[in-house]
Coordinates of C-alpha atoms in Angstrom, one line a residue:
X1 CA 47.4 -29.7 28.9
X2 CA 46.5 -32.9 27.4
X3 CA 45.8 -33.9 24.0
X4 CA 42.3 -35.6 24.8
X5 CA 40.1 -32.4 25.1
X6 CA 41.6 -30.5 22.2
X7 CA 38.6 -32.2 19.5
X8 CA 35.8 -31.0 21.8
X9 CA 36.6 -26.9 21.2
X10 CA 35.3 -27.9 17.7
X11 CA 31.6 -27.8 19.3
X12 CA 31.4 -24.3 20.2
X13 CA 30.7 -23.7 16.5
X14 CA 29.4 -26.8 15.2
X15 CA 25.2 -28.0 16.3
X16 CA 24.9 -31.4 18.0
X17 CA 21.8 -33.5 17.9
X18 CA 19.8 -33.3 21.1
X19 CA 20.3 -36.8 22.7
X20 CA 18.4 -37.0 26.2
X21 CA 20.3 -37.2 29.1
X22 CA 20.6 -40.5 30.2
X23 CA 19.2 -41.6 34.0
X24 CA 22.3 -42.7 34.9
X25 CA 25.6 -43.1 33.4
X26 CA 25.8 -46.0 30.7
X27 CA 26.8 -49.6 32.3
X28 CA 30.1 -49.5 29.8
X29 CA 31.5 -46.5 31.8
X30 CA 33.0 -48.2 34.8
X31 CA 32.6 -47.0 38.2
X32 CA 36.0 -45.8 38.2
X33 CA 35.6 -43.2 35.9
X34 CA 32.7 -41.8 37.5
X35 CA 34.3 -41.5 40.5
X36 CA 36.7 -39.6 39.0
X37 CA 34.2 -37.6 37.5
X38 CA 33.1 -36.6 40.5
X39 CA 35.9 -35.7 42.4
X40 CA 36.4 -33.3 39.6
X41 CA 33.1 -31.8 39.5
X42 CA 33.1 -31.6 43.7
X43 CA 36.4 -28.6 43.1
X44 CA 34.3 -27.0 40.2
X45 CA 31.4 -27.0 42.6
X46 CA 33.3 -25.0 45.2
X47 CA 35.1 -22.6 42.5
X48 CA 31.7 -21.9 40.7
X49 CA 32.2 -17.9 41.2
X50 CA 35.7 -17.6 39.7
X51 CA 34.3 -19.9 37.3
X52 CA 31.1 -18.0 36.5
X53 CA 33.6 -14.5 36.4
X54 CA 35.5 -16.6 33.9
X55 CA 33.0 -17.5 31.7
X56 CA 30.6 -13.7 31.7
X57 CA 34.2 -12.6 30.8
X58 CA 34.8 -14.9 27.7
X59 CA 31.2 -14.2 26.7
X60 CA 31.9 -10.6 26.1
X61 CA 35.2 -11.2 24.5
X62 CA 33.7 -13.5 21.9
X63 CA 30.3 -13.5 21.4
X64 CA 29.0 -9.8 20.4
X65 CA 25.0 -11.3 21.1
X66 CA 25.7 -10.8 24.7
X67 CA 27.4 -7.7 24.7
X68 CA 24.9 -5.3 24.9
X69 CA 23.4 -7.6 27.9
X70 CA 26.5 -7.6 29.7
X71 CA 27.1 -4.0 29.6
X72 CA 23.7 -3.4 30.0
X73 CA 23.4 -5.2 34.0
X74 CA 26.5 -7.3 33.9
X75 CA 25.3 -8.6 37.4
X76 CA 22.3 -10.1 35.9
X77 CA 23.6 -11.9 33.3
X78 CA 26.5 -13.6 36.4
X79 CA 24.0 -14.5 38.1
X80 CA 22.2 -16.1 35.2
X81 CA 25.1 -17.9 34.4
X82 CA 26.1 -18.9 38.1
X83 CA 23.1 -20.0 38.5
X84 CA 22.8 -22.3 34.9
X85 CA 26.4 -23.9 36.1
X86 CA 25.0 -24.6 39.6
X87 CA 22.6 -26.7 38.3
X88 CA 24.5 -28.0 35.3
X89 CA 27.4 -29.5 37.2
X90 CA 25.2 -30.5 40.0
X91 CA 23.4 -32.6 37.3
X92 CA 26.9 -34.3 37.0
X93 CA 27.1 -35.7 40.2
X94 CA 23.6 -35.8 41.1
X95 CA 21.4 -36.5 37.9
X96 CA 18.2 -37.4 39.3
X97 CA 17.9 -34.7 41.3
X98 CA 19.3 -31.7 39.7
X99 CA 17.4 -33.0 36.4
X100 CA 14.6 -30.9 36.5
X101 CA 15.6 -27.8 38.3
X102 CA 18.7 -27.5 35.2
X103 CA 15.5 -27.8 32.7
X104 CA 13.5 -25.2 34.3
X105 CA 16.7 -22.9 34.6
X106 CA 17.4 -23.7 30.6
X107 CA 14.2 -22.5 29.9
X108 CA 13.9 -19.5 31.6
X109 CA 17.3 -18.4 29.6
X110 CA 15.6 -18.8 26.5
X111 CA 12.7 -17.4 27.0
X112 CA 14.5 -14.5 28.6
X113 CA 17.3 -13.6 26.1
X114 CA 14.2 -14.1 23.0
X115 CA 12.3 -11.4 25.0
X116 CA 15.6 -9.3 25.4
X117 CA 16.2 -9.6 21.5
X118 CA 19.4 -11.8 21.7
X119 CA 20.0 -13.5 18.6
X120 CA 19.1 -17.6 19.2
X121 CA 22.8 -18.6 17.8
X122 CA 24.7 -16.3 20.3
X123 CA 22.9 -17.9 23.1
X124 CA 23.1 -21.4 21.9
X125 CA 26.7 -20.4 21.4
X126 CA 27.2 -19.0 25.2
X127 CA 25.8 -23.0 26.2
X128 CA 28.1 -24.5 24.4
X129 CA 31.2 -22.2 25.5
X130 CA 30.0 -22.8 29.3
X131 CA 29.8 -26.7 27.9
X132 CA 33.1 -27.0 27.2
X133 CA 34.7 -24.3 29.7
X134 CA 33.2 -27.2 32.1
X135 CA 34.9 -29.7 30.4
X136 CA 38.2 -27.6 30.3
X137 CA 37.9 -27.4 33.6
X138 CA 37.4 -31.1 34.4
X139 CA 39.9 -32.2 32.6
X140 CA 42.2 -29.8 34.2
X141 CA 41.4 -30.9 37.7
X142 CA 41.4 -34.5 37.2
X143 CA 45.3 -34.0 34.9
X144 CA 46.1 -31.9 38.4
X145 CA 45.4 -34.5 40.7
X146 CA 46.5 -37.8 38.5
X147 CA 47.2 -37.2 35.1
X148 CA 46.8 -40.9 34.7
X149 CA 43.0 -40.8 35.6
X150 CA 42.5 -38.4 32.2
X151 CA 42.3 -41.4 30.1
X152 CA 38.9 -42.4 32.0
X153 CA 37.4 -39.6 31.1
X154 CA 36.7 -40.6 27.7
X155 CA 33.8 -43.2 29.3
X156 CA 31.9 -40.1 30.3
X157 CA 32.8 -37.6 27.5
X158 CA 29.7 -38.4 25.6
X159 CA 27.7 -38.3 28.2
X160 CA 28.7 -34.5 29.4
X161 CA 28.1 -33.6 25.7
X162 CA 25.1 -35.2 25.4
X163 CA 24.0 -33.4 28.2
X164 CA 25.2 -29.6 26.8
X165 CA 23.3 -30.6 23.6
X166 CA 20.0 -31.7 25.1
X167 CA 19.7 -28.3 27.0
X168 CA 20.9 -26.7 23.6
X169 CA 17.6 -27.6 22.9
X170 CA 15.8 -27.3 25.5
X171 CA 17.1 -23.2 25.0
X172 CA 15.7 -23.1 21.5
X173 CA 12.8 -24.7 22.1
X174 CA 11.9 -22.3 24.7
X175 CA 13.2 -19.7 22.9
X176 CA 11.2 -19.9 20.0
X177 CA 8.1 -20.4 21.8
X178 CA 8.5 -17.6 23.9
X179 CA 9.0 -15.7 20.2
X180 CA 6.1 -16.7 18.5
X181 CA 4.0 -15.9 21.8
X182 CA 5.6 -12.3 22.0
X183 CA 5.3 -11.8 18.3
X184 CA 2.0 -12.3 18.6
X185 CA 1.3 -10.2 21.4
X186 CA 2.9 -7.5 20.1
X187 CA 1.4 -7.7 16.3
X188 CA -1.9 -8.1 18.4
X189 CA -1.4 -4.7 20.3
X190 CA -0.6 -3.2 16.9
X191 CA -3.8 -4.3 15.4
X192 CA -5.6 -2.8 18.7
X193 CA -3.7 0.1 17.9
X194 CA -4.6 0.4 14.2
X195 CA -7.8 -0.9 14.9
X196 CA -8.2 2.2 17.1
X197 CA -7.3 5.0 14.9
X198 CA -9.3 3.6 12.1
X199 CA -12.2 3.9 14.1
X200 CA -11.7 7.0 15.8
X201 CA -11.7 5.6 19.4
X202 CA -8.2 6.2 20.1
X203 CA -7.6 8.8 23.0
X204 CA -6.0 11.4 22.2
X205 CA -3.3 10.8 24.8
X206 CA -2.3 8.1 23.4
X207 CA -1.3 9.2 19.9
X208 CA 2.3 9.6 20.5
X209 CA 2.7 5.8 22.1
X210 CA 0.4 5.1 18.7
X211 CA 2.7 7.0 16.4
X212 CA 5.7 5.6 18.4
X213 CA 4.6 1.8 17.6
X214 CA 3.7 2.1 14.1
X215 CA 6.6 4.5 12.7
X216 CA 4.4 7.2 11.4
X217 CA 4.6 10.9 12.3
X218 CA 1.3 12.0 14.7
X219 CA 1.3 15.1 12.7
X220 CA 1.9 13.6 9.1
X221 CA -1.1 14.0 6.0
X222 CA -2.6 10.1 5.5
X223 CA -5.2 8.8 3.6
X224 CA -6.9 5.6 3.5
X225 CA -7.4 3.1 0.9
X226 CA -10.6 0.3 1.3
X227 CA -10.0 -2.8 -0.8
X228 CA -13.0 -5.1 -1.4
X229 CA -14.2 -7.6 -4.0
X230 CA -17.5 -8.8 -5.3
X231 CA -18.7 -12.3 -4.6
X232 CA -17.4 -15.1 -6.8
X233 CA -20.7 -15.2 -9.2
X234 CA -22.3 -12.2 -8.3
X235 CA -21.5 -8.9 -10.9
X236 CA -24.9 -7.5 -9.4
X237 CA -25.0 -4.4 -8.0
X238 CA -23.5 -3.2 -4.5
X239 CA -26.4 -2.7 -2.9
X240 CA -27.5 -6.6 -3.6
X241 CA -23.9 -8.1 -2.8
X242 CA -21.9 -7.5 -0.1
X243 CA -18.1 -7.3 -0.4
X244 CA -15.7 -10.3 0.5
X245 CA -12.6 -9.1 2.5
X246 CA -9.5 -9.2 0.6
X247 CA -5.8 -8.1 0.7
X248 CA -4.7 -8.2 -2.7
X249 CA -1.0 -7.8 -3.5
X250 CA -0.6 -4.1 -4.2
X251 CA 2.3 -2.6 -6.1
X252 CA 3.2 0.7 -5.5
X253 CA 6.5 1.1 -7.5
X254 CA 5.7 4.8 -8.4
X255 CA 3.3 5.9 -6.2
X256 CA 5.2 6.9 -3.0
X257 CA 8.8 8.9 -2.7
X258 CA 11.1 6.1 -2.9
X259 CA 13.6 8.7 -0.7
X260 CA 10.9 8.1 2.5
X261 CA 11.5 6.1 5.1
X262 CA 10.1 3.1 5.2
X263 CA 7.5 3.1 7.7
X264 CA 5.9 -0.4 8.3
X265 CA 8.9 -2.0 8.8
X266 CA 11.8 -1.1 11.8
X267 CA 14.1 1.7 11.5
X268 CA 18.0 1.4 12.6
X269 CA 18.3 2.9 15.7
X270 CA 14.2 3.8 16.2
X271 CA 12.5 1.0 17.6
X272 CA 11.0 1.4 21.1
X273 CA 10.6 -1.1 24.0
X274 CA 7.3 -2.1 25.9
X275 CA 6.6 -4.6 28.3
X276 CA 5.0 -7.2 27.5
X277 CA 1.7 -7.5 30.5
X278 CA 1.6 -11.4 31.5
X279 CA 4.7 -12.6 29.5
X280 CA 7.2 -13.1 32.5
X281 CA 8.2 -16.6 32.2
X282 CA 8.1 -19.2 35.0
X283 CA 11.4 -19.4 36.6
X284 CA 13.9 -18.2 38.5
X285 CA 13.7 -13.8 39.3
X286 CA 15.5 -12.1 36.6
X287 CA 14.8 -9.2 34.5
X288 CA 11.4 -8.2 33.0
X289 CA 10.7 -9.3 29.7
X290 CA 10.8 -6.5 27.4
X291 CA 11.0 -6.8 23.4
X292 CA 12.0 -4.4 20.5
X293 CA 9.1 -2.9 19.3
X294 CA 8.4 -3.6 15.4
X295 CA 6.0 -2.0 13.5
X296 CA 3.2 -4.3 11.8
X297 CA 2.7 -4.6 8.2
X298 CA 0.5 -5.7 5.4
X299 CA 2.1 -6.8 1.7
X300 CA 4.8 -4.2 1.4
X301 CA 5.7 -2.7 -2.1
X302 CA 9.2 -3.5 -4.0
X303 CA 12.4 -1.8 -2.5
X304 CA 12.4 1.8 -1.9
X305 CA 8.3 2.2 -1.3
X306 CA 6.7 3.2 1.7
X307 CA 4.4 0.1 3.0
X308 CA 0.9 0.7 3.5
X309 CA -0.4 -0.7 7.3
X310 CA -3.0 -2.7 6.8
X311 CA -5.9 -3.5 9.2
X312 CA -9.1 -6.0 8.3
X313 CA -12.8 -4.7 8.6
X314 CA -15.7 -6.8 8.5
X315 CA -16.7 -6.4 4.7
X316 CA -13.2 -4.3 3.5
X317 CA -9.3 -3.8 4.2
X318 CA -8.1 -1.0 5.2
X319 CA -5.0 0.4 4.2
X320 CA -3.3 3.3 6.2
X321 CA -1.0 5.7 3.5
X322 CA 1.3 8.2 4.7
X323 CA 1.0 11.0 2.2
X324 CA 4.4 13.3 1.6
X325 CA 3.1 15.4 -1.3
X326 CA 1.8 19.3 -1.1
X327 CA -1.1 19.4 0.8
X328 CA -3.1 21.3 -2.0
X329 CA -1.6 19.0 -5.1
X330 CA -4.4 16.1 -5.2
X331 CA -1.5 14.0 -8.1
X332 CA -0.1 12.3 -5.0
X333 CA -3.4 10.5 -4.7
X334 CA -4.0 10.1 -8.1
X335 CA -0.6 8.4 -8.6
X336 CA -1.5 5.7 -5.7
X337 CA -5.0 4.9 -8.1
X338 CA -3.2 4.5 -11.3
X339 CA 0.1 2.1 -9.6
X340 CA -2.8 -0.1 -7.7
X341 CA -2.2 -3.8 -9.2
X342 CA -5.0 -5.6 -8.1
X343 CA -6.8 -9.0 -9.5
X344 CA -9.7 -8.7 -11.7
X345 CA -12.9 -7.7 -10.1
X346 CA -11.1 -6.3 -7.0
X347 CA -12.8 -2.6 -6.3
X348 CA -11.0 -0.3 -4.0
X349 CA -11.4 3.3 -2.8
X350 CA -9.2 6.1 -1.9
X351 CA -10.5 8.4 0.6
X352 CA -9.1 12.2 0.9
X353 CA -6.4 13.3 2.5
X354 CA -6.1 14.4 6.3
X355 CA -4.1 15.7 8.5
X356 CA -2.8 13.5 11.5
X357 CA -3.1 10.0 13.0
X358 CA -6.4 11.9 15.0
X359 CA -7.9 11.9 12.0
X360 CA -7.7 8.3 10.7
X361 CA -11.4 7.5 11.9
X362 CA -12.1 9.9 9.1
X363 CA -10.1 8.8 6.5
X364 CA -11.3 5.7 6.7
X365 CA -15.4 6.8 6.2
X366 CA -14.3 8.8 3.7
X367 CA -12.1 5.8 2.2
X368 CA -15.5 3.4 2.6
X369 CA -17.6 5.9 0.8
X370 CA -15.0 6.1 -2.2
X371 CA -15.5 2.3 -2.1
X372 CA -19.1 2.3 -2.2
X373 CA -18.9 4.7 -5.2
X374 CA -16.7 1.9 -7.4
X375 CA -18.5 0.2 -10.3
X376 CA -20.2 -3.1 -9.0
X377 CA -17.4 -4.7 -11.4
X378 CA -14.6 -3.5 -9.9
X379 CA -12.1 -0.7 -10.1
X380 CA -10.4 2.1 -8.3
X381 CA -12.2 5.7 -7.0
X382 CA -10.7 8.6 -6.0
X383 CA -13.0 10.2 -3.9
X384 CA -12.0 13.7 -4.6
X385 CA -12.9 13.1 -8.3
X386 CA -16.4 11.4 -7.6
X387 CA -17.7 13.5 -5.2
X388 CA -21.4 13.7 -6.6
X389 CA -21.3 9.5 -6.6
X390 CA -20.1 10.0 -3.1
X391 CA -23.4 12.2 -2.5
X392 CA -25.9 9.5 -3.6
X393 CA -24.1 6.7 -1.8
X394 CA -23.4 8.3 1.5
X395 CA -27.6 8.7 1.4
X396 CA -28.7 5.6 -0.7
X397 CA -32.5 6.1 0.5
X398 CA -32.4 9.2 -1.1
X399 CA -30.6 8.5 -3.9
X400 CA -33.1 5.6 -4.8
X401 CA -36.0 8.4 -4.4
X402 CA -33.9 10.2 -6.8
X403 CA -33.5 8.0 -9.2
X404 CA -37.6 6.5 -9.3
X405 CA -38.3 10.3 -9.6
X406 CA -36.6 11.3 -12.4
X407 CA -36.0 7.8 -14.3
X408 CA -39.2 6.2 -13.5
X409 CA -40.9 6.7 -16.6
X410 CA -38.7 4.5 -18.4
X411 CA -39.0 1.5 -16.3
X412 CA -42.4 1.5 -18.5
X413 CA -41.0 1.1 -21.7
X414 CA -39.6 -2.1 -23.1
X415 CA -36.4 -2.8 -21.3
X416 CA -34.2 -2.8 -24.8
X417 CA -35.9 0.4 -25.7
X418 CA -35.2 2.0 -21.8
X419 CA -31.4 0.3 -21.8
X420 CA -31.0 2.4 -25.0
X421 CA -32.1 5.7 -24.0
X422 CA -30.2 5.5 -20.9
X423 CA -27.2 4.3 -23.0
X424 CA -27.5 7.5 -25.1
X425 CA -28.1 9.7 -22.5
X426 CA -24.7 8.9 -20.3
X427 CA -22.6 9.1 -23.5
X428 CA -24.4 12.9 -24.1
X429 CA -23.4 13.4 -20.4
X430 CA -19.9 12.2 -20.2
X431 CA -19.2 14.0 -23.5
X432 CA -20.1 17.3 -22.1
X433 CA -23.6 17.5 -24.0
X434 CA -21.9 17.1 -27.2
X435 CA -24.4 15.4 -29.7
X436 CA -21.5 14.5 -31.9
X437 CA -19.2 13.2 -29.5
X438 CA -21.7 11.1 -28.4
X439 CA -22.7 9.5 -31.5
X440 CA -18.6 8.7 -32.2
X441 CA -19.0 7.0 -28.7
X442 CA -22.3 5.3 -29.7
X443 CA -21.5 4.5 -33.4
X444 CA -24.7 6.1 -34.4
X445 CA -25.6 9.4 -36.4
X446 CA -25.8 12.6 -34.7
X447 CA -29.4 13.2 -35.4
X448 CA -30.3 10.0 -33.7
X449 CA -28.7 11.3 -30.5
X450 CA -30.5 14.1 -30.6
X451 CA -33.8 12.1 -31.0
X452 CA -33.5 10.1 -28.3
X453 CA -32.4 12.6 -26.0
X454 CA -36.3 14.2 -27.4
X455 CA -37.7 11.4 -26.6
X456 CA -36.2 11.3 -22.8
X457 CA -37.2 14.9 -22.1
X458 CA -40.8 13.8 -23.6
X459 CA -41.4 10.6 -21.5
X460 CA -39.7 12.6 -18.2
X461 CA -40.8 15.9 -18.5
X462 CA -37.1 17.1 -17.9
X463 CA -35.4 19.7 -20.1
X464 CA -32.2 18.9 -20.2
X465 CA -30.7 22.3 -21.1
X466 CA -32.2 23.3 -17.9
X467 CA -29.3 23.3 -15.8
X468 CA -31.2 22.3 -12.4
X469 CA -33.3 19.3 -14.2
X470 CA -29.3 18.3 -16.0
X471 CA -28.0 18.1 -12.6
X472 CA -31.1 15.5 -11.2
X473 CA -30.6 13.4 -14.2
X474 CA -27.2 13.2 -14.0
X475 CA -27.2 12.2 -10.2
X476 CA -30.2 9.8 -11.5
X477 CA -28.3 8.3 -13.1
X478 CA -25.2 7.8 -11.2
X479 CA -27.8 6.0 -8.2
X480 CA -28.9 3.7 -10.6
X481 CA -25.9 3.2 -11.7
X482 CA -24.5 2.7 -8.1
X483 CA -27.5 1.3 -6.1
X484 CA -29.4 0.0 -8.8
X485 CA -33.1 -0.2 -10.4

């Protein structure tokens, strides 16, 4: 075999610069060498099967990308390959007018083989074996019929491998296009999907595709979590601002069994395939374009955490938590509020747990009435531990009444001398009607407590060892707190 084609195996591994293929063969390569050319390529023309056999053959022997493809439909893949060399060497002796069709047929591969999930190297790697299997094969001919007539084929060597690396990127071009459209389509029908079961308009037939898609269990407990922030400049309260979506970066290093799996992102062995409506690419018939599905996610935790899904509402994020705690042991939810990392002024709710992807739509009201119950200034609620601030603002109309009813009075006193009394009478609350707790809280004597508590029952007409008026005041003061004056 000669010596002169041993340097070009060293491409199979190497990437070449795309160079376009020239409209004719340069004016230095002289018209004998192109004859001589073509003679060659005229016997690989007529040989293109036992070619095409030869070439399928080394694909599956060295390049592990195409394995699965081969043994998947092995016809399709030789006829994807005849057909590439048909055009290929056809280029070779007629340029102009195989030009196009060996474009078109370089970009249906790639968009192909990215929808069929083979890696962008191995195919680049099967162009450049056909590449120089064709050259092999050239040389071979034109050594059988004159081994003097090799030497001319150095005046068109760099135009045959010009010609393999321009349609080396004609592949990846159209490869990655073809991936960012069908990673968008299918992180689009994940958001649809998401979208869906947050909002309770899923069918219920549909679950199992849903559960499928996303990695969760239909069956499994979830809760959801709503992230929102107050507006840049505005600490007022809810009712007066209205929350700014946001995603923060949430760690959850502690919060979820590090022994899960990880749903949010693909499992070994578990992803399903789908069809993708409308992405067959233009081209000659071959296979349907089907890809690997991948389940979307938001910001994931550190290594060994389970990542939420994440879905944006108009005014909040949603987050989608798979719970894997006992059902009756409410620490599982608790330990998601305390690892929440969020930024300064960030306020987020936890909603209470349910049971199944059906019931998503009401995780996530009970996730937005958590929210709704966070301080104006941020913070995190568990709903299950704020359930009478859940009752005034899942009814703020009748909350407000509430709070005019029973509070009213003070909005007649002098607002330092009102701020005061309501000061004193949260501490006296939150320290289980303890005068003296209170005081410690307030830094004021007991007795003084205890006078303006006096004072309050005087200018309201509550008693507040009355258990019924305790209750109104305390829920009072939770819609003020909440909706505001």
């Amino acid at each position: 075999m000669p010596q002169l084609v041993r340097p070009r195996f060293a491409v199979l591994h190497g990437t070449h610069p795309a160079a376009p293929l020239p409209q004719r063969f340069r004016s230095l390569a002289d018209r004998e060498a192109v004859e001589v050319l073509h003679r060659a390529a005229r016997v690989l023309v007529a040989s293109l099967p036992a070619l095409t056999d030869r070439l399928v053959e080394a694909l599956y022997e060295q390049e592990p990308g195409y394995r699965a493809a081969i043994d998947a439909d092995r016809s399709e893949v030789w006829q994807e390959v005849h057909h590439s060399l048909r055009h290929n060497v056809g280029s070779l002796l007629q340029p102009k007018e195989f030009r196009d069709a060996a474009h078109r047929t370089s970009r249906w591969i790639g968009e192909i083989r990215a929808g069929q999930g083979v890696p962008l190297d191995a195919v680049l790697h099967a162009f450049r074996m056909g590449g120089a299997m064709v050259w092999q094969d050239l040389v071979d001919e034109t050594a059988r019929r004159d081994p003097d007539d090799v030497r001319l084929l150095v005046h068109v060597a760099a135009d045959v491998w010009n010609f393999v690396d321009e349609h080396c990127g004609i592949v990846a071009d159209a490869y990655r296009q073809a991936e960012r459209r069908l990673t968008w389509q299918r992180e689009n029908r994940q958001r649809l999907v998401i979208a869906a079961l947050l909002d309770g308009t899923a069918r219920i037939a549909d679950l199992s595709d849903a559960a499928a898609m996303l990695g969760l269990p239909e069956q499994g407990r979830y809760a959801v979590l709503a992230v929102a922030s107050v507006r840049r400049g505005d600490p007022g309260p809810v009712r007066q601002s209205q929350p700014e979506p946001v995603r923060p970066l949430l760690n959850l290093p502690s919060a979820l069994p590090p022994h899960e799996p990880r749903y949010g992102r693909a499992e070994a062995g578990a992803a399903t395939e789908a069809p993708l409506p409308g992405a067959a690419p233009e081209g000659p018939p071959g296979p349907d374009v089907r890809v690997a599905e991948a389940p979307y996610a938001g910001p994931a935790g550190p290594p060994g955490t389970a990542a939420p899904l994440w879905h944006t509402g108009p005014d909040a994020e949603f987050a989608i938590l798979r719970l894997t705690g006992d059902p009756g042991d409410p620490g599982e939810l608790h330990a998601i509020a305390a690892a929440l990392d969020a930024p300064d002024g960030t306020r987020a709710g936890i909603g209470s747990a349910v049971d199944g992807l059906a019931a998503l739509g009401d995780a996530r009201r009970l996730a937005e009435t958590a929210l709704r119950a966070c301080p104006a200034s941020g913070g995190t609620v568990v709903l299950d531990e704020h359930l009478p601030d859940a009752l005034v603002v899942s009814s703020p109309a009748l909350g407000s009444a509430l709070a005019a009813r029973v509070l009213g009075p003070l909005d007649r006193l002098d607002p330092a001398d009102r701020d005061v009394i309501l000061e004193t009478l949260t501490a006296w609350l939150d320290a289980d009607g303890s005068a003296q707790r209170a005081a410690a809280r307030l830094y004021c004597h007991r007795n003084t407590v205890l006078n303006r508590l006096r004072r309050f029952e005087q200018l309201t007409g509550r008693c507040l060892t009355r258990p019924r008026d305790a209750v109104e005041v305390s829920l009072a003061l939770a819609a003020r707190r909440l909706l505001g004056p």
